[in-house]
Short mmCIF file of C-alpha atoms and ligand atoms in Angstrom, two decimals:
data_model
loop_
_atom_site.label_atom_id
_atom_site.label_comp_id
_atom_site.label_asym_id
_atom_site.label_seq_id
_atom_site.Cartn_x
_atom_site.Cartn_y
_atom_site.Cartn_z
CA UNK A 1 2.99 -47.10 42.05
CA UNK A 2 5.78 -45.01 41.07
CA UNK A 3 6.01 -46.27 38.10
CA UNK A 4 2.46 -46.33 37.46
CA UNK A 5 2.20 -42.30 38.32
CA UNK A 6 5.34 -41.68 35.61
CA UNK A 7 3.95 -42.95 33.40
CA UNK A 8 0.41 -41.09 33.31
CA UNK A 9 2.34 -37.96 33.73
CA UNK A 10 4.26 -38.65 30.55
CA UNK A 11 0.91 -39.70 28.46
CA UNK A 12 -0.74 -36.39 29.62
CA UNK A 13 1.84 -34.16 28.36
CA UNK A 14 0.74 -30.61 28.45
CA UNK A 15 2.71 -27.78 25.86
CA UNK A 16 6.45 -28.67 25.27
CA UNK A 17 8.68 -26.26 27.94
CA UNK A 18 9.36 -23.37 25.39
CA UNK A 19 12.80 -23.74 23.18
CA UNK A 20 14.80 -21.08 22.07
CA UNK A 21 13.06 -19.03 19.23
CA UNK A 22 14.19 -19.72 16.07
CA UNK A 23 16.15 -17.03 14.30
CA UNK A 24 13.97 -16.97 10.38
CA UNK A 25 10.24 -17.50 10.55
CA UNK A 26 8.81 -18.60 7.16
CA UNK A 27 7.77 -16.52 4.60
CA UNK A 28 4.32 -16.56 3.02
CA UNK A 29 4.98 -18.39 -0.08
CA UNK A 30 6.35 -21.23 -1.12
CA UNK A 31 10.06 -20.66 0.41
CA UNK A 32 12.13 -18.11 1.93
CA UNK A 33 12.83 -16.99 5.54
CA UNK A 34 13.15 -13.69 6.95
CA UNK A 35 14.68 -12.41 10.73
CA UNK A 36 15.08 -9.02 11.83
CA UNK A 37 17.38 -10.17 14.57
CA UNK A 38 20.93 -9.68 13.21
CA UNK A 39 22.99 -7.03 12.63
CA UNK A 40 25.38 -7.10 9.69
CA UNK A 41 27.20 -4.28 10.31
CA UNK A 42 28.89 -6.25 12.94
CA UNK A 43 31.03 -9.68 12.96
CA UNK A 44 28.56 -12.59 13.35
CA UNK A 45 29.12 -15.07 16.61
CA UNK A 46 30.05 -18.92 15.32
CA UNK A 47 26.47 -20.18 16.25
CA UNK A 48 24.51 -17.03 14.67
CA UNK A 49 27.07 -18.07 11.07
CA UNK A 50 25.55 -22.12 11.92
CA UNK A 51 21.93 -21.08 12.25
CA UNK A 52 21.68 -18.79 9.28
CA UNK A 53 23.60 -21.81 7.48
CA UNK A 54 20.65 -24.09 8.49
CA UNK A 55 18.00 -22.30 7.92
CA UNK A 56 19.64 -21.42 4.27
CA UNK A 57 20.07 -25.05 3.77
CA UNK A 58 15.98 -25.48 4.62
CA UNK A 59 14.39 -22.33 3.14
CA UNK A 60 16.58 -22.23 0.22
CA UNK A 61 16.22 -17.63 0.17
CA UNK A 62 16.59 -15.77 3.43
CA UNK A 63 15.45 -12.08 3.70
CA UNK A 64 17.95 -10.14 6.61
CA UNK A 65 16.05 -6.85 7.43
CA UNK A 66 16.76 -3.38 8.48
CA UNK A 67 20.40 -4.07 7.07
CA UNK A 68 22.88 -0.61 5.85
CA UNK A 69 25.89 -2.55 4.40
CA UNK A 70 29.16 -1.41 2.62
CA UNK A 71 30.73 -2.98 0.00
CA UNK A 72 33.17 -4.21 2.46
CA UNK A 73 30.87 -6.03 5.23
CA UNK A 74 28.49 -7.08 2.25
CA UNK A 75 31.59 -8.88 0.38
CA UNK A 76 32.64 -10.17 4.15
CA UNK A 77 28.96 -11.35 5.11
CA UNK A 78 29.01 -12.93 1.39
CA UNK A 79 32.42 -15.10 1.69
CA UNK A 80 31.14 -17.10 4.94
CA UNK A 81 28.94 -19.21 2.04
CA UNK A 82 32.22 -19.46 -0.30
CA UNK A 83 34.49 -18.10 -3.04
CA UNK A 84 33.49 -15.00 -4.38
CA UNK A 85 32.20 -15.05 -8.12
CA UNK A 86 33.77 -12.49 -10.55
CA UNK A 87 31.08 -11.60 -13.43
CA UNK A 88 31.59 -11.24 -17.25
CA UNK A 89 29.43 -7.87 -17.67
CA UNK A 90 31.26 -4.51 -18.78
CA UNK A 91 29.86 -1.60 -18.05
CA UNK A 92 29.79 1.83 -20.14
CA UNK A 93 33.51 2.51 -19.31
CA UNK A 94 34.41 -0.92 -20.29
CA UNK A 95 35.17 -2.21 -16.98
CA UNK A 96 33.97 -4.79 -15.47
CA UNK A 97 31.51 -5.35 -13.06
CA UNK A 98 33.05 -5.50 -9.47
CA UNK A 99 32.48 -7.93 -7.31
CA UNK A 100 29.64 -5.89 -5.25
CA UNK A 101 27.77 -3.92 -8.17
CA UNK A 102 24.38 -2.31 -8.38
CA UNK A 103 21.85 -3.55 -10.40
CA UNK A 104 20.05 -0.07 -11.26
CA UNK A 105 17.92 1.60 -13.96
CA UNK A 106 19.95 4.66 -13.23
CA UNK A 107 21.62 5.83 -16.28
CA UNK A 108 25.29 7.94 -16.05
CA UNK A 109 23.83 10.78 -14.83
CA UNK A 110 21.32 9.48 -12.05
CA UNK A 111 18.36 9.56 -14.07
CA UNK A 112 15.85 6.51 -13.96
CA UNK A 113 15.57 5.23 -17.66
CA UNK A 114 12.23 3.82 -18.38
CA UNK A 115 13.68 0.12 -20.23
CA UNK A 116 16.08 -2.04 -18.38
CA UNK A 117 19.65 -2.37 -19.24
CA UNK A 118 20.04 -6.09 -18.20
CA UNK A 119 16.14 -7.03 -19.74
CA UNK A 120 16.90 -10.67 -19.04
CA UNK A 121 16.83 -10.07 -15.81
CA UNK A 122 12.93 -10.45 -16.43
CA UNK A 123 12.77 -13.82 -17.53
CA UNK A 124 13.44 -16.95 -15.10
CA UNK A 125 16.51 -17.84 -14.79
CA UNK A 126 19.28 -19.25 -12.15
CA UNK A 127 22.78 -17.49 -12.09
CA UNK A 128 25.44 -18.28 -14.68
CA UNK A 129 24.09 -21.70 -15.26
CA UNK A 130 25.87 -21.73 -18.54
CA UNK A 131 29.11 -21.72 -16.74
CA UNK A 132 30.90 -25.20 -16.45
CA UNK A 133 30.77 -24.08 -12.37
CA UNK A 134 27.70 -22.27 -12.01
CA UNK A 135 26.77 -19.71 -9.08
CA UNK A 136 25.65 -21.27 -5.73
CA UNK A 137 23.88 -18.09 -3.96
CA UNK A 138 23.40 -14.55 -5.30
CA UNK A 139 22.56 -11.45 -2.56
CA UNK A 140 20.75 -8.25 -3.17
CA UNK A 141 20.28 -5.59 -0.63
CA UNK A 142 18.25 -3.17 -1.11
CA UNK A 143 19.25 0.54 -0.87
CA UNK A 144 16.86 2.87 -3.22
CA UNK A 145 13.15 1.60 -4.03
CA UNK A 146 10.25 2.66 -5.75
CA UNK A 147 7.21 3.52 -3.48
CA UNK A 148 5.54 0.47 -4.84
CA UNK A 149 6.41 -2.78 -6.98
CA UNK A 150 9.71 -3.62 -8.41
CA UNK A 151 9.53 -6.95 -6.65
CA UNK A 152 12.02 -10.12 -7.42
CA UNK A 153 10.05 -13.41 -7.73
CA UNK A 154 11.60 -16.69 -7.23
CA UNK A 155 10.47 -20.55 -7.81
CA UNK A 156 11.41 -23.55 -5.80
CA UNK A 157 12.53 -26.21 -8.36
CA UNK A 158 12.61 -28.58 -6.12
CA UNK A 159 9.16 -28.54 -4.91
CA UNK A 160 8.34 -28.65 -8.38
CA UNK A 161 10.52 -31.51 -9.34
CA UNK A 162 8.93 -33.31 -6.66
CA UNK A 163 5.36 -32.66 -8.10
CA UNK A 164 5.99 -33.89 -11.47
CA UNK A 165 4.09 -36.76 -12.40
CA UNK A 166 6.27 -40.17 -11.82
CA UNK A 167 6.35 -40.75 -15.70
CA UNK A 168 8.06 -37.40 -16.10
CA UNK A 169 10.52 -37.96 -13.79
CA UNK A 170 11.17 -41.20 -15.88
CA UNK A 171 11.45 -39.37 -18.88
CA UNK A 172 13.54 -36.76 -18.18
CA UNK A 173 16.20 -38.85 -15.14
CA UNK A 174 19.46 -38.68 -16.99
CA UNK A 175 19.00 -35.91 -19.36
CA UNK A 176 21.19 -33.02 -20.20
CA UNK A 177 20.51 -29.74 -21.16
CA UNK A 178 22.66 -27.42 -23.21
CA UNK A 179 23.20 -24.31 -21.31
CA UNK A 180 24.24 -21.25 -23.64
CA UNK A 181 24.72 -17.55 -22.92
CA UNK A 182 24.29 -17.10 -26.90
CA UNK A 183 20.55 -18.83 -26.65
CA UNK A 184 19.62 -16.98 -23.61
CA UNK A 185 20.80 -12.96 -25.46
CA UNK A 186 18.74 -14.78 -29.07
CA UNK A 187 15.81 -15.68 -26.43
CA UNK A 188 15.48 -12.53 -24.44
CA UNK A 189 16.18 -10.17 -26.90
CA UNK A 190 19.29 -8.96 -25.70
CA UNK A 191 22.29 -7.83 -27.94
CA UNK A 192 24.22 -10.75 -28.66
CA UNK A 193 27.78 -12.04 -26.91
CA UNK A 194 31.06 -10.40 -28.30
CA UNK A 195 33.25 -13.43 -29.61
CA UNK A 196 35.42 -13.03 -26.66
CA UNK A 197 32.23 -13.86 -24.29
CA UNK A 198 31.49 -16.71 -26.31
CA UNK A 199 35.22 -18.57 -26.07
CA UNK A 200 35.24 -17.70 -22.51
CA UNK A 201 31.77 -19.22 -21.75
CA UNK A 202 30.75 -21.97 -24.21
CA UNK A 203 27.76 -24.11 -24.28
CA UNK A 204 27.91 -26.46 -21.80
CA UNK A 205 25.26 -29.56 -20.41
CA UNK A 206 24.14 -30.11 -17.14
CA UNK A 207 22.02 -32.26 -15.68
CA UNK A 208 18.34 -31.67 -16.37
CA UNK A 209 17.41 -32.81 -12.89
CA UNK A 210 20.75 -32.00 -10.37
CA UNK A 211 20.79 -33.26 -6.97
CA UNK A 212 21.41 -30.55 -4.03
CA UNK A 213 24.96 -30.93 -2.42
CA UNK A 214 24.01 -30.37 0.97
CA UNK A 215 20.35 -31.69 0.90
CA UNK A 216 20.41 -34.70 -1.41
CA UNK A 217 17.01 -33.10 -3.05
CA UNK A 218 16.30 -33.60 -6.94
CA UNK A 219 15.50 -30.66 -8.09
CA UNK A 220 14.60 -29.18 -11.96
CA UNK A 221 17.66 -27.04 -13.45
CA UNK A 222 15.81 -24.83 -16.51
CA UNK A 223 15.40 -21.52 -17.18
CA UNK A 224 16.38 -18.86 -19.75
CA UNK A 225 20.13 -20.10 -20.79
CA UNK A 226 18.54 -23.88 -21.42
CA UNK A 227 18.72 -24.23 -24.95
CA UNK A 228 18.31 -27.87 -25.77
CA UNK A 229 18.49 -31.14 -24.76
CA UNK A 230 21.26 -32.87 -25.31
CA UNK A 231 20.41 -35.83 -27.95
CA UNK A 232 17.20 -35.25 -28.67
CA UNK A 233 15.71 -33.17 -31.52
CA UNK A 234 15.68 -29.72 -31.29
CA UNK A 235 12.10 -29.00 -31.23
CA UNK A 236 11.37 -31.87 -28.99
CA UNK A 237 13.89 -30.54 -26.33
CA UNK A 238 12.40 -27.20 -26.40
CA UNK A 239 8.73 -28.08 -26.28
CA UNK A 240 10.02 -30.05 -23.24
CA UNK A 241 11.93 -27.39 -21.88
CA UNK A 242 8.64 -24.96 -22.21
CA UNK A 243 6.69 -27.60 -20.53
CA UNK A 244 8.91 -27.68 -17.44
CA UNK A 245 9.30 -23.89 -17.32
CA UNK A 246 5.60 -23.70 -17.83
CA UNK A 247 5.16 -26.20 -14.67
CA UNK A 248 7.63 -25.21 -12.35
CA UNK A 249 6.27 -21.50 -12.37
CA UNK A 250 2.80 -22.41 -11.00
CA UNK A 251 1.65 -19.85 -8.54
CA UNK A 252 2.24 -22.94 -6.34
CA UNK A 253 6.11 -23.19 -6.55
CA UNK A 254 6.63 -19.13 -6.03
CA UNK A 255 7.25 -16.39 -3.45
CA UNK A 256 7.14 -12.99 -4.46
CA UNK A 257 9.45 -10.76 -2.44
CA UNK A 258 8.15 -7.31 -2.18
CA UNK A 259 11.16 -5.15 -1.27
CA UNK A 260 11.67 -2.69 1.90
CA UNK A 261 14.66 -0.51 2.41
CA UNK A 262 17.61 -2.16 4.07
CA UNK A 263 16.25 -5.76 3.20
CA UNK A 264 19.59 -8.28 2.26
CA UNK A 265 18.08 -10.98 0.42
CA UNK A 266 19.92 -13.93 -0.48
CA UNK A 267 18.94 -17.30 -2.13
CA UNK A 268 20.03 -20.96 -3.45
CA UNK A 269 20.69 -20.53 -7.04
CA UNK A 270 21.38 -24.81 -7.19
CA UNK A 271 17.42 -25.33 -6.36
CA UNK A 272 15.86 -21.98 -7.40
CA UNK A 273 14.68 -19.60 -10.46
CA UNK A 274 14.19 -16.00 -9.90
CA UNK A 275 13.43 -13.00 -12.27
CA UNK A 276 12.74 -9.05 -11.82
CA UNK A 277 9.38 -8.33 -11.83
CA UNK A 278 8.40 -4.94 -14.02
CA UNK A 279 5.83 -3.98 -12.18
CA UNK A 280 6.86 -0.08 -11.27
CA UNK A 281 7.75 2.81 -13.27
CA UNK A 282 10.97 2.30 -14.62
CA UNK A 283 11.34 6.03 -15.89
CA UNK A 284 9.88 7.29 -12.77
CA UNK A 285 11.18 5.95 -9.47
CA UNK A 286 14.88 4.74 -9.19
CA UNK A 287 15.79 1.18 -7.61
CA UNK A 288 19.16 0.52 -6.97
CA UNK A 289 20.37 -3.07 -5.02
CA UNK A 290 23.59 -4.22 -4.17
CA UNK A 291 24.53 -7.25 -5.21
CA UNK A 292 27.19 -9.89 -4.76
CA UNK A 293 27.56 -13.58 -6.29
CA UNK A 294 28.98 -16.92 -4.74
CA UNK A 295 30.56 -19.01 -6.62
CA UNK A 296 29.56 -22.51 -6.79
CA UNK A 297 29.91 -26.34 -7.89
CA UNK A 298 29.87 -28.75 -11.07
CA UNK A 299 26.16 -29.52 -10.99
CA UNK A 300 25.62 -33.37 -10.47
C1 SIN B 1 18.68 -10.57 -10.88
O1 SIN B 1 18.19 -11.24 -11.77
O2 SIN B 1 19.70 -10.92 -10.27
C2 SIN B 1 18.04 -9.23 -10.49
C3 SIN B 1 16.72 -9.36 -9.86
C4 SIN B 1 16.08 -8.03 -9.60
O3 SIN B 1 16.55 -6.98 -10.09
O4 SIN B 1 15.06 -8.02 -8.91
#
């Protein structure tokens, strides 16, 4: 009888008890999480660092709200996800970026300057693929906006990896493509390398289709520095390149992060494409972010 009564009790299961609320709720998109429950300008606890690690891991681009970091807690927030990337940009002065730079249409004197100084930034792209190590996760946070637009948009390469048709996959499992900062200036119009830039970052392959190091997920690795495909005709390779750009930026593979004041986004440069989004008046309104780069892997 005992037994009996467990048992219906079990098959008539009302709600679950409640669990603890998860830290990120999902964005409306295709990817991304956001939480406005932490608080950077203070040390993180060991199991707030393993839950933002996990849901990084599953959402692939978290958005951190309400956030008013220094250079300093921005570089120390930045480090729990790995070495620190140094960049190859110089600015006016000739130095080099620092670690935590702006990206700003602010020219030396303040003023906002109606064309971008980094235009590539507008066409997708993932961070220093042509590097023989390639970023892992690139952070922005936010701290002058426009009063509407100057979004980022990003698209989830593996999603659309996963959508291509099997005979696709077929075709392109195995291939390389030639990664080259000297395509990507010739491509987006941009002034091209100095000779120094050019010895310190040649052309390199990488896998057309690299598998995640954490997740094990396929996902597409394209985007403005993929020049060509390694033994195959030129204009084959880029017609095929085109095609999987052209695919893997369906409305369907995107989220479109429209910024607030304070936001700290950061994202999974191994499975994702982002790009600036002109959509405010560049010689109007200033935007300045912060940003920061980790350093990442061999792609495999
Ligand atoms: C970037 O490409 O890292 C910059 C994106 C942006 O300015 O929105």
């Amino acid at each position: 009888m005992e037994h009996l009564h467990a048992q219906t009790a079990a098959g008539h299961q009302g709600p679950p008890p409640p669990g603890p609320t998860p830290l990120f709720r999902p964005l409306s998109g295709a990817l991304g999480a956001e939480t406005d429950a932490i608080d950077l300008s203070r040390p993180l606890d060991a199991a707030t660092i393993e839950a933002v690690r996990t849901a990084f891991r599953e959402h692939h681009l978290l958005v951190i709200r309400n956030q008013s970091l220094d250079k300093e807690r921005m570089y120390r927030f930045a480090e729990l996800f790995g070495p620190i990337e140094s960049h190859m940009i110089r600015l006016a002065d000739g130095s080099k970026w620092d670690a935590v730079h702006t990206i700003t249409n602010l020219d030396a004197a303040g003023n906002p300057v109606a064309k971008p100084f980094i235009s590539s930034n507008y066409f997708w792209h993932t961070d220093k693929s042509f590097l023989a190590e390639p970023s892992l996760l690139t952070m922005l946070h936010a701290v002058e906006l426009p009063p509407n637009g100057g979004d980022t948009q990003f698209a989830d390469m593996t999603k659309a990896y996963d959508a291509l048709p099997d005979a696709t996959k077929r075709r392109i499992d195995g291939l390389k493509s030639v990664q080259s900062l000297e395509f990507m200036r010739r491509y987006t119009g941009s002034a091209p390398p100095t000779e120094d830039d050019i010895a310190a970052a040649p052309p390199i392959a990488h896998p057309l289709v690299r598998t995640h190091p954490e997740t094990g997920r396929k996902s597409l690795y394209i985007g403005m520095y993929s020049s060509h495909i390694e033994g195959m005709p030129e204009e084959d390779g880029r017609a095929l390149l085109e095609e999987l750009l052209a695919h893997a930026t369906q409305d369907r593979f995107l989220y479109t992060h429209t910024w607030q004041l304070g936001d700290l986004v950061f994202w999974d440069n191994r499975c994702l494409l982002h790009r600036a989004v002109a959509n405010f008046e560049m010689g109007k309104h200033r935007r300045v972010l912060m940003r920061i780069v980790v350093k990442g892997t061999v792609p495999s």
